[in-house]
Short mmCIF file of C-alpha atoms in Angstrom, two decimals:
data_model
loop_
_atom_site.label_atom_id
_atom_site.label_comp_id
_atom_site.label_asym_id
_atom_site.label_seq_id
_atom_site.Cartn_x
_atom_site.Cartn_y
_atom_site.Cartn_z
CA UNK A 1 17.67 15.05 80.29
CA UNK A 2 17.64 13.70 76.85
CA UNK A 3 20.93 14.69 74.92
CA UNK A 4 21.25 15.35 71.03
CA UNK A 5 23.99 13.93 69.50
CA UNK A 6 26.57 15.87 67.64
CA UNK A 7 27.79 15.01 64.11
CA UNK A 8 31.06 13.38 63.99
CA UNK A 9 34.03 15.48 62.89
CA UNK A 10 34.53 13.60 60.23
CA UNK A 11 30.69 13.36 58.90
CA UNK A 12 29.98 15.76 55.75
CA UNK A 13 26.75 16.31 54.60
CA UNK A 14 26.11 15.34 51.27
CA UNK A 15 25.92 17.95 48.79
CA UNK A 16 23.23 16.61 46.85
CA UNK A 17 20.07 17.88 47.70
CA UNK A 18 17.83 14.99 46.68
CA UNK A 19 20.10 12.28 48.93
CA UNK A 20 22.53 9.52 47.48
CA UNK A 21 19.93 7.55 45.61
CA UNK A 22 18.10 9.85 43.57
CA UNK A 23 20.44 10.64 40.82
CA UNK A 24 21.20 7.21 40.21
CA UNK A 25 17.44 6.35 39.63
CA UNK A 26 16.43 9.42 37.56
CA UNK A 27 19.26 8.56 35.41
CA UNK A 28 18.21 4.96 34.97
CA UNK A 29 14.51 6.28 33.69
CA UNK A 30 16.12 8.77 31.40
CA UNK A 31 18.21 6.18 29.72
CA UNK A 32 15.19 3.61 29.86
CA UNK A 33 12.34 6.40 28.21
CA UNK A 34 15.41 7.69 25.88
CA UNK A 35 15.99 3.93 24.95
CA UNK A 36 12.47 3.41 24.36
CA UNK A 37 11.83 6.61 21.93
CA UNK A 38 14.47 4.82 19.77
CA UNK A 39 13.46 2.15 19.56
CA UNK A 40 10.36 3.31 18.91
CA UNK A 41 10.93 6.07 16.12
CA UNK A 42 12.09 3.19 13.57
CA UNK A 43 9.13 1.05 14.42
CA UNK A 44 6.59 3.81 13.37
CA UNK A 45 8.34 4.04 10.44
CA UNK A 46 8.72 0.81 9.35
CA UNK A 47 5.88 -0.79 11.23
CA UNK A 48 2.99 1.64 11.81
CA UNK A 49 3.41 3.51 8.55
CA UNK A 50 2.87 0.69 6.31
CA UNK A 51 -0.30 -0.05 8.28
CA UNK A 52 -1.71 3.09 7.87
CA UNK A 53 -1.26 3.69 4.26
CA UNK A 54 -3.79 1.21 3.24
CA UNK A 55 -6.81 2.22 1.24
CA UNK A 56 -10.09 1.95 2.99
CA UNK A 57 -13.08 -0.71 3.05
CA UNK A 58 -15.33 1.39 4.00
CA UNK A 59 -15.33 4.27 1.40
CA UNK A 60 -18.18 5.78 -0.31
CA UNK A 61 -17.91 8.93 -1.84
CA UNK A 62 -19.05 10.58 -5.26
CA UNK A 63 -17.23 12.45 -7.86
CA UNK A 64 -18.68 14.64 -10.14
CA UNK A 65 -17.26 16.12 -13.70
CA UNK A 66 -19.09 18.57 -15.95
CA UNK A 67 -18.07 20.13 -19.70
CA UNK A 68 -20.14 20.41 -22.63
CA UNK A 69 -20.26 19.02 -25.90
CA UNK A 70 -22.15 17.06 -28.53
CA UNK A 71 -24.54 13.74 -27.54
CA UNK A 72 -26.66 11.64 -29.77
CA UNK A 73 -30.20 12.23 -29.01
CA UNK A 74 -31.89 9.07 -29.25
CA UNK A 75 -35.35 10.93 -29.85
CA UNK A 76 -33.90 13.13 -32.74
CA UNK A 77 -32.14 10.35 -34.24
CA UNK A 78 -28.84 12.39 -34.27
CA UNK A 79 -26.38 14.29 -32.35
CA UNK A 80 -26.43 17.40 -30.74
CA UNK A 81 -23.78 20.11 -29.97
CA UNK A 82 -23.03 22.16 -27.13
CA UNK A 83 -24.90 20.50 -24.43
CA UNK A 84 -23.94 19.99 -20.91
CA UNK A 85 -22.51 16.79 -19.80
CA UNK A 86 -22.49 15.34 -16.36
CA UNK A 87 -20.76 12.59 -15.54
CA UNK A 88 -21.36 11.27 -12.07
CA UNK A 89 -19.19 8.87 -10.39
CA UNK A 90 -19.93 7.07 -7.31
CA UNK A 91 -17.33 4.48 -5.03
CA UNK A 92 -18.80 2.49 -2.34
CA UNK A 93 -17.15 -0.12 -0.40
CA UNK A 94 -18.43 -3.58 0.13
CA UNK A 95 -16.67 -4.05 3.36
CA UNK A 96 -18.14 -8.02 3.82
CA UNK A 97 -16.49 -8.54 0.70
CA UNK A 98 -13.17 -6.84 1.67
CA UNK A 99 -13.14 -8.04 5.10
CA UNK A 100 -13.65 -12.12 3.66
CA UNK A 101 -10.63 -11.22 0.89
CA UNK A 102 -8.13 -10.41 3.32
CA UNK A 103 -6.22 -7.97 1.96
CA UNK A 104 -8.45 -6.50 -0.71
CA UNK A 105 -10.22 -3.66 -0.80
CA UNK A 106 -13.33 -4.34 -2.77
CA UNK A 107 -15.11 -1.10 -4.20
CA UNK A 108 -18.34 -1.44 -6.47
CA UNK A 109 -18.30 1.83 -8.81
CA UNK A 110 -21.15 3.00 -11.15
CA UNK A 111 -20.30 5.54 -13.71
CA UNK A 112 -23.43 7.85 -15.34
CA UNK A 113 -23.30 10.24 -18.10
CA UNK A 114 -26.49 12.78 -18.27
CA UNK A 115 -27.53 15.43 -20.07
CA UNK A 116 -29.75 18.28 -18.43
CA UNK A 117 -32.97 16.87 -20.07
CA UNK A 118 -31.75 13.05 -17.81
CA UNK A 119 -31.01 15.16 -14.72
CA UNK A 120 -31.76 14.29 -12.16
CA UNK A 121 -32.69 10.72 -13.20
CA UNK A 122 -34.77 8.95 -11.09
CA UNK A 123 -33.40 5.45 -12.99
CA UNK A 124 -30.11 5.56 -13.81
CA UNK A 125 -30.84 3.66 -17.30
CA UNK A 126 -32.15 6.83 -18.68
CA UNK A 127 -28.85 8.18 -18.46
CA UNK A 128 -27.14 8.31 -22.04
CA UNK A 129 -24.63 5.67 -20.55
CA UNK A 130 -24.79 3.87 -17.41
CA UNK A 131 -21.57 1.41 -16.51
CA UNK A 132 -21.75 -0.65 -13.15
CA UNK A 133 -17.97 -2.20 -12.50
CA UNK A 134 -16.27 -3.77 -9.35
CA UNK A 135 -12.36 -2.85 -8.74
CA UNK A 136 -10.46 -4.99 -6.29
CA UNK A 137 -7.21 -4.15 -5.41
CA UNK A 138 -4.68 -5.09 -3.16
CA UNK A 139 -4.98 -2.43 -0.30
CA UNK A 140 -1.30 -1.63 0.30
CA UNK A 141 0.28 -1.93 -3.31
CA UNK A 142 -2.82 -0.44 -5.17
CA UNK A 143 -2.34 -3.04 -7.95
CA UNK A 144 -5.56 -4.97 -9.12
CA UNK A 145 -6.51 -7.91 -7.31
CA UNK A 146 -8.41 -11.16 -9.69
CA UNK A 147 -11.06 -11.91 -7.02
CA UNK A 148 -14.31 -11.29 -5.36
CA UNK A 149 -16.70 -11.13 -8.61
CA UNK A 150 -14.18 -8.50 -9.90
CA UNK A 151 -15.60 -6.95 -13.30
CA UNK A 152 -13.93 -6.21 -16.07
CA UNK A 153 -11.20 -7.80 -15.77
CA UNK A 154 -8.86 -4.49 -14.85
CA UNK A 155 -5.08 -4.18 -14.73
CA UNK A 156 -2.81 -1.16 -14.07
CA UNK A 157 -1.12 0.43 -11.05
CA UNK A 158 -4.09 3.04 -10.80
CA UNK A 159 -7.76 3.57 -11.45
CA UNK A 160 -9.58 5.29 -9.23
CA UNK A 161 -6.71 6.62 -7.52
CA UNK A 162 -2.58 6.08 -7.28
CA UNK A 163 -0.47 3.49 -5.02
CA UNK A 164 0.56 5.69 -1.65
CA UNK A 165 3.65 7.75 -2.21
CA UNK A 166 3.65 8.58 -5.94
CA UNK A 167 6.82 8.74 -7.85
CA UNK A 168 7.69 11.12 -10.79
CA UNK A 169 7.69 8.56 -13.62
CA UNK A 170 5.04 6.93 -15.74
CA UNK A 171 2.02 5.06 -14.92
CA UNK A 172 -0.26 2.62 -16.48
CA UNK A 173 -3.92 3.86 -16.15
CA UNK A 174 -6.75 1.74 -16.39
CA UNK A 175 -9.79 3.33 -18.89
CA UNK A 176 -12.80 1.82 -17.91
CA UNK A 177 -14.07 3.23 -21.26
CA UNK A 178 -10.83 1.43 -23.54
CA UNK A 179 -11.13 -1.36 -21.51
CA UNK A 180 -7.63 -1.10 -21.55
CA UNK A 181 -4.49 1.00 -20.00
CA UNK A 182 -3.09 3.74 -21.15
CA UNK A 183 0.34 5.54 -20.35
CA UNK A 184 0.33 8.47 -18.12
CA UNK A 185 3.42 10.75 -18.71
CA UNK A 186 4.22 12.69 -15.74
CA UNK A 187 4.44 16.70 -16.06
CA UNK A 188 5.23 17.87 -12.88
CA UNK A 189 3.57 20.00 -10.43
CA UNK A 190 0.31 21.78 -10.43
CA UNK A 191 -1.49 23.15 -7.67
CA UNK A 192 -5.58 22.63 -6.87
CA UNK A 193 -7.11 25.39 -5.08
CA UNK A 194 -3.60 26.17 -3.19
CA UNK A 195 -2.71 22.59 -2.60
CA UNK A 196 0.20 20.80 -5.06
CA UNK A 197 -0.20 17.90 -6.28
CA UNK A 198 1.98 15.60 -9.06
CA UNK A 199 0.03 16.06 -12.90
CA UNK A 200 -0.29 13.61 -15.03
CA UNK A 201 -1.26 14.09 -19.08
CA UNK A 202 -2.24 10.94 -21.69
CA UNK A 203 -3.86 10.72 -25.02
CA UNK A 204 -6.05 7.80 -26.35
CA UNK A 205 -5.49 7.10 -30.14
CA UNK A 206 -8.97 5.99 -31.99
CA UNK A 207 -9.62 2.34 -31.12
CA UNK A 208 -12.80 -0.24 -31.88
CA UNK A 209 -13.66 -1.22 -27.86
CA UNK A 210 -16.71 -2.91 -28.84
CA UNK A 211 -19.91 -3.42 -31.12
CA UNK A 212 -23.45 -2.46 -30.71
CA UNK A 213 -26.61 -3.48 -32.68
CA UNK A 214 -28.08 -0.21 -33.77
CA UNK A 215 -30.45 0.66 -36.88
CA UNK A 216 -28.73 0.43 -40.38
CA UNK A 217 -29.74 4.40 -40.76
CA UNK A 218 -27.46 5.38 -38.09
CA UNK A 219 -24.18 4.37 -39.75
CA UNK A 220 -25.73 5.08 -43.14
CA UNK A 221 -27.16 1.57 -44.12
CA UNK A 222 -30.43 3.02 -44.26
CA UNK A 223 -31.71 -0.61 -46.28
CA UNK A 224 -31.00 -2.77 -43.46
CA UNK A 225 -32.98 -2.81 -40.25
CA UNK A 226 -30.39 -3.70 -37.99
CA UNK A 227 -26.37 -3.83 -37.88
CA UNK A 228 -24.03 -4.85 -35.97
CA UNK A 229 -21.69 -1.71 -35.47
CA UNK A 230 -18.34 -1.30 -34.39
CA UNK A 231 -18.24 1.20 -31.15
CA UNK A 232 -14.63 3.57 -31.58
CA UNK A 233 -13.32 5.26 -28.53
CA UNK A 234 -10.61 8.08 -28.27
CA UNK A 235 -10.05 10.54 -26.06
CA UNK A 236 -8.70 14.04 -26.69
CA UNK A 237 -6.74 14.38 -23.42
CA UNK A 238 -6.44 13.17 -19.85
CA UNK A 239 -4.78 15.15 -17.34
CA UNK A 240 -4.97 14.17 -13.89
CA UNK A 241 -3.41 16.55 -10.61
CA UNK A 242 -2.71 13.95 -7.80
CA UNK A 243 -1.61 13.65 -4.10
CA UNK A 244 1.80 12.77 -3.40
CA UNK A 245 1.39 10.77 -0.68
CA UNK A 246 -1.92 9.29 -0.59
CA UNK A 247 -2.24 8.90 -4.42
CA UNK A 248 -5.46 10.24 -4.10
CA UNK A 249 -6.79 12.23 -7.65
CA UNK A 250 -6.68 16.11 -6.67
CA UNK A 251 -8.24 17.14 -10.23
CA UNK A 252 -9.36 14.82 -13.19
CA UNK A 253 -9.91 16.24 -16.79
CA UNK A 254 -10.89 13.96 -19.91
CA UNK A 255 -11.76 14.49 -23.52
CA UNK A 256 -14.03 11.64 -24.91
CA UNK A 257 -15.24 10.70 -28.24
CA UNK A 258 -17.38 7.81 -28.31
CA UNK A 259 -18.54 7.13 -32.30
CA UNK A 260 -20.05 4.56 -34.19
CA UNK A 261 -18.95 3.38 -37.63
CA UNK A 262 -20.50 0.72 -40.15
CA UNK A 263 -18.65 -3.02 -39.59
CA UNK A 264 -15.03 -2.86 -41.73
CA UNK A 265 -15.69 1.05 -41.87
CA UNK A 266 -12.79 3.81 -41.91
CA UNK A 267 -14.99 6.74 -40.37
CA UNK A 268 -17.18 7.36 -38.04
CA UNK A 269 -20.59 7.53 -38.97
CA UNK A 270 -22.24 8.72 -36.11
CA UNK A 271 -20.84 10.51 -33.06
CA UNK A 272 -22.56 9.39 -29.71
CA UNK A 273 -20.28 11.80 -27.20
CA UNK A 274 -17.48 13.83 -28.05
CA UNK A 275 -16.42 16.37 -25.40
CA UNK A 276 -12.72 18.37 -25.38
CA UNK A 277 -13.07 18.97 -21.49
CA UNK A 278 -15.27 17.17 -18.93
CA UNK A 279 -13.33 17.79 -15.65
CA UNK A 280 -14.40 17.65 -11.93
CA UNK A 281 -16.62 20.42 -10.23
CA UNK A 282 -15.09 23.06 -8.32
CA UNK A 283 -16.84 21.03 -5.15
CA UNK A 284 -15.67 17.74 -6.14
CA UNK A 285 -12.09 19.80 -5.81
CA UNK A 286 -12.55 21.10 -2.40
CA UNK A 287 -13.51 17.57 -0.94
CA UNK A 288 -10.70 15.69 -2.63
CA UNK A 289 -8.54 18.65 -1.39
CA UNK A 290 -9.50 18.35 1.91
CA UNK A 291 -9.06 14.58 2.23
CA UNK A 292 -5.91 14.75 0.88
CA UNK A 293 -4.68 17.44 3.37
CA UNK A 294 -6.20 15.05 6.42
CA UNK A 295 -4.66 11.71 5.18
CA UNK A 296 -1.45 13.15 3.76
CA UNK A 297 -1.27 14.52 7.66
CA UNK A 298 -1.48 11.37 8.78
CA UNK A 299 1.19 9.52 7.33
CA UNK A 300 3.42 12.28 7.94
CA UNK A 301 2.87 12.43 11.49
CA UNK A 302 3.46 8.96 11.88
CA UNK A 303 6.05 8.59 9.18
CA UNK A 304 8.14 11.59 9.60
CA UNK A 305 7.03 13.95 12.35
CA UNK A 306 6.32 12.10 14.95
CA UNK A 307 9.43 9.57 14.39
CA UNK A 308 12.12 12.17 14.24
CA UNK A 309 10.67 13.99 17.24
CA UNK A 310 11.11 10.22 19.14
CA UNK A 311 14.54 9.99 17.41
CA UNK A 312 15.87 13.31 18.64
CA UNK A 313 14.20 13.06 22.32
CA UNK A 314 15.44 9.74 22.74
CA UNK A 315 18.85 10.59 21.67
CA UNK A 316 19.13 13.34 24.52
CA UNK A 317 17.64 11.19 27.12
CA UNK A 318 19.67 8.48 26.22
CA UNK A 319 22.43 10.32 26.46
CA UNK A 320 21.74 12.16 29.56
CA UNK A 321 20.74 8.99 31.05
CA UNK A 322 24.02 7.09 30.39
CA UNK A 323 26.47 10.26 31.81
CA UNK A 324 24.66 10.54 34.71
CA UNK A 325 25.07 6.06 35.00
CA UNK A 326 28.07 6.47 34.22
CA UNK A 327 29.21 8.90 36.93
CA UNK A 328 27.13 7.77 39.19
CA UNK A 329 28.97 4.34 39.19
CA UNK A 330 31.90 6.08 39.72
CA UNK A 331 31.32 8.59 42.45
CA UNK A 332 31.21 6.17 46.09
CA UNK A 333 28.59 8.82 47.40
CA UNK A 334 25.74 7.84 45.50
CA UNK A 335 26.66 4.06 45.37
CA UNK A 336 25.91 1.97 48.65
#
């Protein structure tokens, strides 16, 4: 007959339910995935962030402003007052381009201004102003980049939109129209259909920006046939409402007055556009809105959110981790 053996009197069950070994290698994984998530929390930061706040190659969207004002009707032979203006602005990416630059973003941009009587326009050219351009800039920074058949030559810190993270202090705008920057004062907070953004406010002072060979009548020199005449550009006021984070342009408002004056004149003798507000539609809003909300998500998730989460976690686990080592070393029953 087969006997069972009997526990020693000196044997004591061990009072951990999981046996000797199990503590000690839970306690090793908590300190290794607590070790981990901090390490890990800095790197998105300084690592993943950066990456991801880059703007795009592959972009092509279209932004749309409308106002009214006065135009120069080039069938009347003079300018008109209160018509609608529609100034249409598409941004497409040339992603060869980009991709061959290496760290450009390389966006070809053509700007339209139309009446009612040019819209829709089946040729652009009948608009009362067409302007192709190419802006390169360096994806991370936002600042212009001289390459890849850029045209004009355009500096700044913002055109088409702001560097990521946005500061409250000045910025140098580039006006496709001045061919030149202006100073952007900012003015603090204003919200776009429930969503705040950082606002921005300039004025452009009259300036020549060009010539144009036009008939003497038009700048009253009705006895020559032709003249070379100076182009003058102001602009009554830009405001701009823009994303903290992404720099991206929440709400755009401008003012311009585009004239004509006689060469060595001190007036303007004919007015081709002057407008006090031309500002984006209430759907070019929404979309710029909406992107914002998306992107701005983004970074914070992997700039803030999801970091501190890893920071916290990892600080627990770690700590957990190393008690139960710790002990664990020091207790002979879960130690062979």
């Amino acid at each position: 007959m087969r006997r069972t053996a009997r526990p020693s009197p000196d044997h004591h069950p061990s009072s951990r339910p999981f046996g000797p070994h199990l503590p000690t290698r839970s306690s090793l994984v908590l300190l290794g995935v607590g070790t981990f998530l901090l390490v890990l929390a800095p790197l998105l930061v300084w690592y993943v962030k950066p990456r991801a706040a880059v703007n795009p190659i592959d972009i092509d969207t279209t932004a749309v402003y409308t106002g009214t004002g006065s135009v120069f009707d080039v069938q009347e032979v003079k300018t008109v007052p209160d018509q609608k203006i529609t100034i249409t602005q598409r941004v497409r990416a040339n992603v060869a381009d980009s991709e061959r630059s290496g760290k450009a973003a390389v966006w070809d941009v053509t700007t339209s201004v139309d009446t009612d009587r040019t819209l829709p326009a089946a040729d652009p050219h009948d608009a009362l102003d067409f302007t192709p351009h190419r802006w390169v800039s360096d994806r991370r920074t936002n600042r212009p980049v001289h390459c890849c058949g850029e045209k004009p030559h355009i500096e700044g810190e913002a055109y088409l939109k702001f560097p990521f993270d946005v500061q409250k202090r000045d910025y140098r705008w580039w006006d496709n129209t001045l061919g030149a920057t202006v100073t952007l004062h900012y003015r603090g907070v204003k919200k776009v259909r429930g969503y705040e953004g950082y606002r921005f406010t300039a004025g452009v002072p009259a300036t020549k920006n060009g010539t144009r060979l036009v008939p003497g009548a038009i700048v009253d020199q009705p006895k020559r046939p032709q003249v070379v005449a100076e182009e003058w550009y102001s602009n009554h006021g830009i405001e701009l409402v823009v994303d903290q984070a992404t720099g991206r342009v929440l709400y755009a408002r401008t003012g311009p007055r585009q004239t004509l004056r006689a060469p060595g004149g001190k007036k303007d003798a004919a007015v081709l556009l002057d407008s006090r507000k031309i500002a984006f539609t209430a759907d070019t809003q929404k979309f710029a809105v909406d992107q914002a909300k998306k992107d701005s998500g983004l970074l914070r998730l992997v700039g803030r959110t999801v970091p501190t989460g890893a920071a916290v976690l990892g600080f627990v686990l770690a700590s957990v981790g190393g008690a139960l080592v710790v002990r664990g070393r020091r207790d002979p029953g879960t130690s062979h």
